Every structure is written in C-alpha cells, then in structure tokens.
Amino acid sequence: MALTLSASPSLPNAHVSQTFPPMSTLRRIPLLHLKPQRRHLATLAAAAAVRQDTTVWTPAPLAEISPAAESLFHISIDISDAPDIGSSHTRAGQYLQLRVADVEKPTFLAVASPPSFASSSGAFEFLVKSVAGSTAEVLCGLKKGDVVEISQVMGRGFDVDRIQPPDEYPTVLIFATGSGISPIRSLIESGFSSKERSDVRLYYGARNLKRMAYQDKFKEWESSGVKIVPVLSQPDGNWSGETGYVQAAFSRAKKIFNPHGTGVVLCGQKQMAECMIG
C-alpha cells in the first residue's frame, strides 16, 4: 500500500496517509492544503504560537546575497559561530525560521544546501522568493554583513529511507515548481543512490528561463544520475523543450513500468501536487 509523508513549515510533524495510489510518495505541501477541521486548526495555531514564543533566536550575518533568477535570490548565512545550528540540519527538506530587524513576523525558509555543507563551509544556503510586503522581500533587500536571526533547523525533511533500497525502487520521479526547487537541490546534492537507479527524473517547472534558478547546477545534477526535464509554462519563441505544467509534461512521457517500484518527491504548488497523487 502507498505511503505519503507530508511536511510543512507550518506543521512540522509529518502527516501520514495510506489512501493514495500505489506509489511510495514523499511530498511537502503547505498547511492550507491539509484542510484540517476548525478545532484542529485552532489547536495547531495555539501550538504554533507557543513554539514561536519559545523559539531560541541566534544572530547570524549574511555571507552572500545575489540574484538567482527573476524575483529569486541566493542567500548564504554564516553560521560558523553557531555549530549547534549547523549540526541540527540532518536531512534534506528541513527548514528554519528567520527574522530580520524591525519586522515582527518571521519567515520560514527551506534549507537549499545539503546537510554536509554546514559542517564543511559553516553556512546555510537558501533560495528566497521576494514577495511584495513580506519578510522575504525585506530579507532580499539586505546586504552582505547585515545580521539576521535564525532558529534551530526544524521538520523531519524527506525520509528517503522510504524509497530504499534502489533495486526495489529503481524509478524516482521528482516534481518541483518555482522556489520549490530549494529543498530539492538539498535532496539531490545530499544523495539518495540515484546512480544505482535506472530512472531518476526531475520535472522542474517555471514560467520561463529567466525565472528558473540553478540552471548552472543542471550538469552537475545530471552527472549524479538525475535527468533534468525543464518545463516552461510561458516560454519565449525560441524554446523547444517541454511546455505547460510539470504534471502535463509527465503525462506525456509517463513510461512507468512498475508503479510499486516508483518513488515520487513533490515540492511546489497545490494544483501540481493534487494532480500527481489524484
């Protein structure tokens, strides 16, 4: 029977369901997509408030901030003075809270760098979308050396043990849209035995190439055994690759010979997630 794990920045504990099609699926979806009952939602909100009140904040300087794509920024935070925070990142798909001076509401950010990066480089890397009026917009407007505050790393991340060993799950399909590629980068670069599998594909959707981050990493990812399938919803006239949405691109390709031996990782918009598991 299929197993689905859902992790969310607003709901750190995974929600487990066994009602989906015969695939082992690991996915990250926002809390709103879970649609809890009102009483349950109130309980979650109260629990979140308690967590926020007891959060331990650690100051850390920005080591780098630069454009990654249109409206997306690459941000590196120096945590060399906080090794305990670095060691708390143990699995791709985890996240933390970040707050900036004079902004009351913190933002949740998925860690884009693999867990080993913190110990080797003393930094966390993020891919941040600048949204008007948000804490993320303020963050993207800061400069190298500016100090922010971060929490410990949170969440369970992607439990790739669910799609091990490789010979039992020779096919792994990864779907990401927009800034949802951030934790997927961490997953690919931390490794999940992709070279030992016969078919590992990343369907990565964006509006156009100007909005597609990490294009400079595609060659490296493919050398690790992951086939990159860029999908553009509004490409220019020179684009000859896949168009539309990632779920449509997958439907055109399919070629899944054994659904029971297929693992799926989803990170992106609600519509995409629902189409893939519906």
mmCIF file of C-alpha atoms in Angstrom:
data_model
loop_
_atom_site.group_PDB
_atom_site.id
_atom_site.type_symbol
_atom_site.label_atom_id
_atom_site.label_comp_id
_atom_site.label_asym_id
_atom_site.label_seq_id
_atom_site.Cartn_x
_atom_site.Cartn_y
_atom_site.Cartn_z
ATOM 1 C CA MET A 1 0.000 0.000 0.000
ATOM 2 C CA ALA A 2 1.204 3.506 -0.773
ATOM 3 C CA LEU A 3 2.719 5.715 1.900
ATOM 4 C CA THR A 4 2.575 9.510 1.732
ATOM 5 C CA LEU A 5 4.553 11.794 4.016
ATOM 6 C CA SER A 6 3.624 15.477 4.150
ATOM 7 C CA ALA A 7 5.889 18.002 5.843
ATOM 8 C CA SER A 8 5.071 21.693 6.128
ATOM 9 C CA PRO A 9 6.795 24.745 7.631
ATOM 10 C CA SER A 10 3.547 25.499 9.454
ATOM 11 C CA LEU A 11 3.086 21.899 10.545
ATOM 12 C CA PRO A 12 6.480 20.361 11.361
ATOM 13 C CA ASN A 13 5.219 16.890 12.203
ATOM 14 C CA ALA A 14 4.593 14.650 9.216
ATOM 15 C CA HIS A 15 1.066 13.648 8.339
ATOM 16 C CA VAL A 16 0.813 10.034 7.190
ATOM 17 C CA SER A 17 -1.903 8.817 4.861
ATOM 18 C CA GLN A 18 -2.427 5.468 3.144
ATOM 19 C CA THR A 19 -5.178 6.423 0.719
ATOM 20 C CA PHE A 20 -3.208 7.335 -2.378
ATOM 21 C CA PRO A 21 -2.307 5.309 -5.484
ATOM 22 C CA PRO A 22 0.326 2.538 -5.370
ATOM 23 C CA MET A 23 3.459 4.661 -5.169
ATOM 24 C CA SER A 24 5.776 5.441 -2.308
ATOM 25 C CA THR A 25 5.457 9.218 -2.203
ATOM 26 C CA LEU A 26 7.322 11.836 -0.180
ATOM 27 C CA ARG A 27 5.978 15.352 -0.545
ATOM 28 C CA ARG A 28 5.962 18.808 1.052
ATOM 29 C CA ILE A 29 2.722 20.812 0.984
ATOM 30 C CA PRO A 30 1.578 23.941 2.808
ATOM 31 C CA LEU A 31 -0.716 23.650 5.838
ATOM 32 C CA LEU A 32 -3.641 25.137 3.925
ATOM 33 C CA HIS A 33 -3.638 22.157 1.612
ATOM 34 C CA LEU A 34 -4.235 19.772 4.506
ATOM 35 C CA LYS A 35 -7.596 21.417 5.305
ATOM 36 C CA PRO A 36 -7.855 20.401 8.993
ATOM 37 C CA GLN A 37 -11.117 20.796 10.877
ATOM 38 C CA ARG A 38 -11.662 24.139 12.637
ATOM 39 C CA ARG A 39 -10.997 22.762 16.122
ATOM 40 C CA HIS A 40 -7.851 21.033 14.897
ATOM 41 C CA LEU A 41 -6.738 24.231 13.150
ATOM 42 C CA ALA A 42 -7.214 26.235 16.348
ATOM 43 C CA THR A 43 -5.116 23.680 18.250
ATOM 44 C CA LEU A 44 -2.367 23.902 15.647
ATOM 45 C CA ALA A 45 -2.412 27.700 15.735
ATOM 46 C CA ALA A 46 -2.109 27.685 19.531
ATOM 47 C CA ALA A 47 0.754 25.195 19.369
ATOM 48 C CA ALA A 48 2.495 27.322 16.748
ATOM 49 C CA ALA A 49 2.147 30.394 18.965
ATOM 50 C CA VAL A 50 3.741 28.553 21.877
ATOM 51 C CA ARG A 51 6.591 27.363 19.648
ATOM 52 C CA GLN A 52 7.164 30.895 18.397
ATOM 53 C CA ASP A 53 7.231 32.276 21.943
ATOM 54 C CA THR A 54 9.838 29.718 22.998
ATOM 55 C CA THR A 55 11.990 29.881 19.866
ATOM 56 C CA VAL A 56 15.667 30.443 20.570
ATOM 57 C CA TRP A 57 16.963 33.036 18.115
ATOM 58 C CA THR A 58 20.612 33.145 17.109
ATOM 59 C CA PRO A 59 22.110 36.183 15.322
ATOM 60 C CA ALA A 60 23.985 35.360 12.118
ATOM 61 C CA PRO A 61 25.424 37.582 9.363
ATOM 62 C CA LEU A 62 24.618 37.326 5.688
ATOM 63 C CA ALA A 63 27.648 35.912 3.869
ATOM 64 C CA GLU A 64 26.223 36.393 0.385
ATOM 65 C CA ILE A 65 23.125 37.711 -1.326
ATOM 66 C CA SER A 66 22.797 37.698 -5.086
ATOM 67 C CA PRO A 67 20.151 37.239 -7.800
ATOM 68 C CA ALA A 68 19.448 33.586 -8.608
ATOM 69 C CA ALA A 69 16.689 34.217 -11.158
ATOM 70 C CA GLU A 70 13.952 36.774 -11.735
ATOM 71 C CA SER A 71 12.428 37.542 -8.277
ATOM 72 C CA LEU A 72 14.573 34.791 -6.698
ATOM 73 C CA PHE A 73 17.666 35.380 -4.576
ATOM 74 C CA HIS A 74 20.534 33.178 -3.480
ATOM 75 C CA ILE A 75 21.209 33.867 0.198
ATOM 76 C CA SER A 76 24.027 32.421 2.284
ATOM 77 C CA ILE A 77 24.073 32.823 6.073
ATOM 78 C CA ASP A 78 27.261 32.431 8.083
ATOM 79 C CA ILE A 79 26.697 30.004 10.972
ATOM 80 C CA SER A 80 30.353 29.375 11.790
ATOM 81 C CA ASP A 81 29.746 30.819 15.281
ATOM 82 C CA ALA A 82 26.732 28.555 15.811
ATOM 83 C CA PRO A 83 27.868 24.993 15.025
ATOM 84 C CA ASP A 84 24.951 23.534 17.001
ATOM 85 C CA ILE A 85 22.552 25.028 14.461
ATOM 86 C CA GLY A 86 24.566 23.558 11.612
ATOM 87 C CA SER A 87 24.533 20.111 13.201
ATOM 88 C CA SER A 88 20.749 20.286 13.598
ATOM 89 C CA HIS A 89 20.404 20.065 9.797
ATOM 90 C CA THR A 90 20.415 16.312 9.240
ATOM 91 C CA ARG A 91 18.081 15.699 6.301
ATOM 92 C CA ALA A 92 17.143 17.376 3.016
ATOM 93 C CA GLY A 93 13.749 19.071 3.163
ATOM 94 C CA GLN A 94 14.193 20.589 6.620
ATOM 95 C CA TYR A 95 13.652 24.303 7.242
ATOM 96 C CA LEU A 96 14.100 27.037 9.802
ATOM 97 C CA GLN A 97 12.593 30.335 10.866
ATOM 98 C CA LEU A 98 14.326 33.610 10.103
ATOM 99 C CA ARG A 99 13.559 37.129 11.237
ATOM 100 C CA VAL A 100 15.008 40.496 10.383
ATOM 101 C CA ALA A 101 15.269 43.685 12.410
ATOM 102 C CA ASP A 102 12.121 45.787 12.751
ATOM 103 C CA VAL A 103 9.909 43.084 11.183
ATOM 104 C CA GLU A 104 7.714 41.294 13.692
ATOM 105 C CA LYS A 105 6.727 38.265 11.628
ATOM 106 C CA PRO A 106 9.425 35.652 10.915
ATOM 107 C CA THR A 107 9.581 33.737 7.643
ATOM 108 C CA PHE A 108 10.054 30.022 7.092
ATOM 109 C CA LEU A 109 12.842 29.009 4.707
ATOM 110 C CA ALA A 110 13.726 25.566 3.390
ATOM 111 C CA VAL A 111 17.464 24.938 3.528
ATOM 112 C CA ALA A 112 18.759 24.627 -0.041
ATOM 113 C CA SER A 113 22.251 23.401 0.759
ATOM 114 C CA PRO A 114 22.799 19.720 1.665
ATOM 115 C CA PRO A 115 23.322 18.822 5.344
ATOM 116 C CA SER A 116 27.058 18.247 4.835
ATOM 117 C CA PHE A 117 27.513 21.820 3.608
ATOM 118 C CA ALA A 118 27.034 23.393 7.041
ATOM 119 C CA SER A 119 29.867 21.405 8.613
ATOM 120 C CA SER A 120 32.230 21.851 5.660
ATOM 121 C CA SER A 121 31.537 25.529 4.918
ATOM 122 C CA GLY A 122 29.996 26.938 8.088
ATOM 123 C CA ALA A 123 26.997 28.294 6.208
ATOM 124 C CA PHE A 124 23.413 27.624 5.187
ATOM 125 C CA GLU A 125 22.238 28.453 1.668
ATOM 126 C CA PHE A 126 18.691 29.374 0.703
ATOM 127 C CA LEU A 127 16.696 30.213 -2.394
ATOM 128 C CA VAL A 128 14.309 33.004 -1.445
ATOM 129 C CA LYS A 129 11.431 34.427 -3.471
ATOM 130 C CA SER A 130 10.923 38.142 -2.967
ATOM 131 C CA VAL A 131 7.204 38.694 -2.428
ATOM 132 C CA ALA A 132 5.947 42.263 -2.068
ATOM 133 C CA GLY A 133 5.107 43.178 1.519
ATOM 134 C CA SER A 134 6.640 40.052 3.024
ATOM 135 C CA THR A 135 9.533 39.404 5.389
ATOM 136 C CA ALA A 136 11.228 37.668 2.461
ATOM 137 C CA GLU A 137 11.150 40.927 0.489
ATOM 138 C CA VAL A 138 12.938 42.731 3.336
ATOM 139 C CA LEU A 139 15.481 39.900 3.563
ATOM 140 C CA CYS A 140 16.216 40.054 -0.161
ATOM 141 C CA GLY A 141 16.889 43.784 0.179
ATOM 142 C CA LEU A 142 19.639 43.359 2.778
ATOM 143 C CA LYS A 143 23.374 43.371 2.110
ATOM 144 C CA LYS A 144 26.341 41.148 2.896
ATOM 145 C CA GLY A 145 27.266 41.577 6.558
ATOM 146 C CA ASP A 146 23.760 42.505 7.704
ATOM 147 C CA VAL A 147 22.691 40.414 10.684
ATOM 148 C CA VAL A 148 19.515 38.340 10.823
ATOM 149 C CA GLU A 149 18.251 35.914 13.452
ATOM 150 C CA ILE A 150 17.598 32.242 12.806
ATOM 151 C CA SER A 151 16.054 29.382 14.731
ATOM 152 C CA GLN A 152 17.205 25.806 15.022
ATOM 153 C CA VAL A 153 16.520 23.644 11.994
ATOM 154 C CA MET A 154 13.014 22.183 12.086
ATOM 155 C CA GLY A 155 10.968 19.424 10.493
ATOM 156 C CA ARG A 156 11.609 15.823 9.523
ATOM 157 C CA GLY A 157 12.525 16.524 5.921
ATOM 158 C CA PHE A 158 12.364 13.956 3.127
ATOM 159 C CA ASP A 159 12.528 10.420 4.506
ATOM 160 C CA VAL A 160 14.414 8.839 1.599
ATOM 161 C CA ASP A 161 14.692 5.594 3.540
ATOM 162 C CA ARG A 162 11.122 5.045 2.343
ATOM 163 C CA ILE A 163 12.426 4.574 -1.206
ATOM 164 C CA GLN A 164 15.345 2.334 -0.331
ATOM 165 C CA PRO A 165 16.923 0.060 -1.407
ATOM 166 C CA PRO A 166 17.445 1.251 -5.007
ATOM 167 C CA ASP A 167 16.743 -2.142 -6.551
ATOM 168 C CA GLU A 168 13.248 -2.102 -5.028
ATOM 169 C CA TYR A 169 12.620 1.496 -6.135
ATOM 170 C CA PRO A 170 14.509 1.797 -9.435
ATOM 171 C CA THR A 171 12.348 4.761 -10.531
ATOM 172 C CA VAL A 172 12.268 8.065 -8.655
ATOM 173 C CA LEU A 173 10.273 10.986 -10.032
ATOM 174 C CA ILE A 174 10.867 14.462 -8.623
ATOM 175 C CA PHE A 175 8.499 17.351 -9.296
ATOM 176 C CA ALA A 176 9.270 20.951 -8.326
ATOM 177 C CA THR A 177 7.963 24.350 -9.326
ATOM 178 C CA GLY A 178 9.361 27.828 -8.705
ATOM 179 C CA SER A 179 11.192 28.258 -5.421
ATOM 180 C CA GLY A 180 10.122 24.713 -4.525
ATOM 181 C CA ILE A 181 13.385 23.644 -6.148
ATOM 182 C CA SER A 182 15.188 24.797 -2.984
ATOM 183 C CA PRO A 183 14.759 21.653 -0.836
ATOM 184 C CA ILE A 184 15.042 19.528 -3.992
ATOM 185 C CA ARG A 185 18.538 20.893 -4.518
ATOM 186 C CA SER A 186 19.365 19.752 -0.977
ATOM 187 C CA LEU A 187 17.924 16.315 -1.739
ATOM 188 C CA ILE A 188 19.870 15.837 -4.976
ATOM 189 C CA GLU A 189 23.156 17.099 -3.581
ATOM 190 C CA SER A 190 22.886 15.089 -0.368
ATOM 191 C CA GLY A 191 22.333 11.972 -2.467
ATOM 192 C CA PHE A 192 19.785 9.162 -2.498
ATOM 193 C CA SER A 193 21.615 6.486 -4.523
ATOM 194 C CA SER A 194 20.426 7.981 -7.819
ATOM 195 C CA LYS A 195 23.227 6.376 -9.832
ATOM 196 C CA GLU A 196 22.088 2.960 -8.614
ATOM 197 C CA ARG A 197 18.589 3.502 -10.024
ATOM 198 C CA SER A 198 17.541 3.011 -13.641
ATOM 199 C CA ASP A 199 15.275 6.056 -13.962
ATOM 200 C CA VAL A 200 15.553 9.245 -11.883
ATOM 201 C CA ARG A 201 13.864 12.333 -13.342
ATOM 202 C CA LEU A 202 13.410 15.895 -12.128
ATOM 203 C CA TYR A 203 10.493 17.759 -13.721
ATOM 204 C CA TYR A 204 11.248 21.375 -12.866
ATOM 205 C CA GLY A 205 8.617 23.969 -13.754
ATOM 206 C CA ALA A 206 8.930 27.739 -14.106
ATOM 207 C CA ARG A 207 7.243 30.478 -16.097
ATOM 208 C CA ASN A 208 10.286 30.972 -18.331
ATOM 209 C CA LEU A 209 14.047 30.507 -18.246
ATOM 210 C CA LYS A 210 14.538 33.883 -16.558
ATOM 211 C CA ARG A 211 12.593 32.539 -13.580
ATOM 212 C CA MET A 212 14.376 29.183 -13.416
ATOM 213 C CA ALA A 213 17.055 29.057 -10.710
ATOM 214 C CA TYR A 214 20.018 26.670 -10.518
ATOM 215 C CA GLN A 215 20.471 26.233 -14.267
ATOM 216 C CA ASP A 216 24.214 26.335 -13.583
ATOM 217 C CA LYS A 217 23.799 23.169 -11.497
ATOM 218 C CA PHE A 218 21.947 21.066 -14.060
ATOM 219 C CA LYS A 219 25.094 19.477 -15.478
ATOM 220 C CA GLU A 220 26.319 18.539 -12.002
ATOM 221 C CA TRP A 221 22.926 17.076 -11.088
ATOM 222 C CA GLU A 222 22.765 15.049 -14.283
ATOM 223 C CA SER A 223 26.245 13.658 -13.625
ATOM 224 C CA SER A 224 24.877 12.375 -10.294
ATOM 225 C CA GLY A 225 22.236 10.338 -12.147
ATOM 226 C CA VAL A 226 19.270 12.744 -12.234
ATOM 227 C CA LYS A 227 17.761 13.553 -15.638
ATOM 228 C CA ILE A 228 16.629 17.194 -15.701
ATOM 229 C CA VAL A 229 13.394 17.980 -17.554
ATOM 230 C CA PRO A 230 12.792 21.778 -17.557
ATOM 231 C CA VAL A 231 9.137 22.678 -18.157
ATOM 232 C CA LEU A 232 8.144 26.257 -19.037
ATOM 233 C CA SER A 233 4.558 27.481 -18.769
ATOM 234 C CA GLN A 234 5.146 30.725 -20.712
ATOM 235 C CA PRO A 235 8.291 30.204 -22.814
ATOM 236 C CA ASP A 236 9.596 32.551 -25.463
ATOM 237 C CA GLY A 237 9.542 31.627 -29.136
ATOM 238 C CA ASN A 238 12.980 30.014 -29.093
ATOM 239 C CA TRP A 239 12.124 27.320 -26.531
ATOM 240 C CA SER A 240 11.962 23.779 -27.938
ATOM 241 C CA GLY A 241 11.647 21.838 -24.680
ATOM 242 C CA GLU A 242 8.648 20.814 -22.588
ATOM 243 C CA THR A 243 5.863 23.378 -22.142
ATOM 244 C CA GLY A 244 2.837 23.779 -19.896
ATOM 245 C CA TYR A 245 2.872 22.356 -16.383
ATOM 246 C CA VAL A 246 5.068 19.644 -14.913
ATOM 247 C CA GLN A 247 2.150 17.250 -14.404
ATOM 248 C CA ALA A 248 1.230 17.568 -18.086
ATOM 249 C CA ALA A 249 4.838 17.012 -19.157
ATOM 250 C CA PHE A 250 4.939 13.857 -17.060
ATOM 251 C CA SER A 251 1.628 12.650 -18.504
ATOM 252 C CA ARG A 252 3.054 12.994 -22.000
ATOM 253 C CA ALA A 253 6.127 10.969 -21.068
ATOM 254 C CA LYS A 254 4.849 8.508 -18.433
ATOM 255 C CA LYS A 255 6.869 5.315 -19.155
ATOM 256 C CA ILE A 256 6.398 3.981 -15.650
ATOM 257 C CA PHE A 257 6.705 0.228 -15.940
ATOM 258 C CA ASN A 258 6.258 -0.672 -12.254
ATOM 259 C CA PRO A 259 4.290 1.791 -10.075
ATOM 260 C CA HIS A 260 5.051 -0.327 -6.997
ATOM 261 C CA GLY A 261 8.765 0.289 -7.565
ATOM 262 C CA THR A 262 8.404 4.038 -8.051
ATOM 263 C CA GLY A 263 9.168 6.772 -5.533
ATOM 264 C CA VAL A 264 7.809 10.295 -6.003
ATOM 265 C CA VAL A 265 9.011 13.555 -4.453
ATOM 266 C CA LEU A 266 6.744 16.607 -4.783
ATOM 267 C CA CYS A 267 7.531 20.186 -3.826
ATOM 268 C CA GLY A 268 5.518 23.015 -5.292
ATOM 269 C CA GLN A 269 2.040 24.316 -5.950
ATOM 270 C CA LYS A 270 -1.114 22.679 -4.606
ATOM 271 C CA GLN A 271 -2.531 22.052 -8.091
ATOM 272 C CA MET A 272 0.583 20.177 -9.152
ATOM 273 C CA ALA A 273 0.583 18.021 -6.002
ATOM 274 C CA GLU A 274 -3.111 17.165 -6.320
ATOM 275 C CA CYS A 275 -2.764 16.217 -9.986
ATOM 276 C CA MET A 276 0.158 13.932 -9.296
ATOM 277 C CA ILE A 277 -1.492 11.984 -6.465
ATOM 278 C CA GLY A 278 -5.097 12.238 -7.602
#
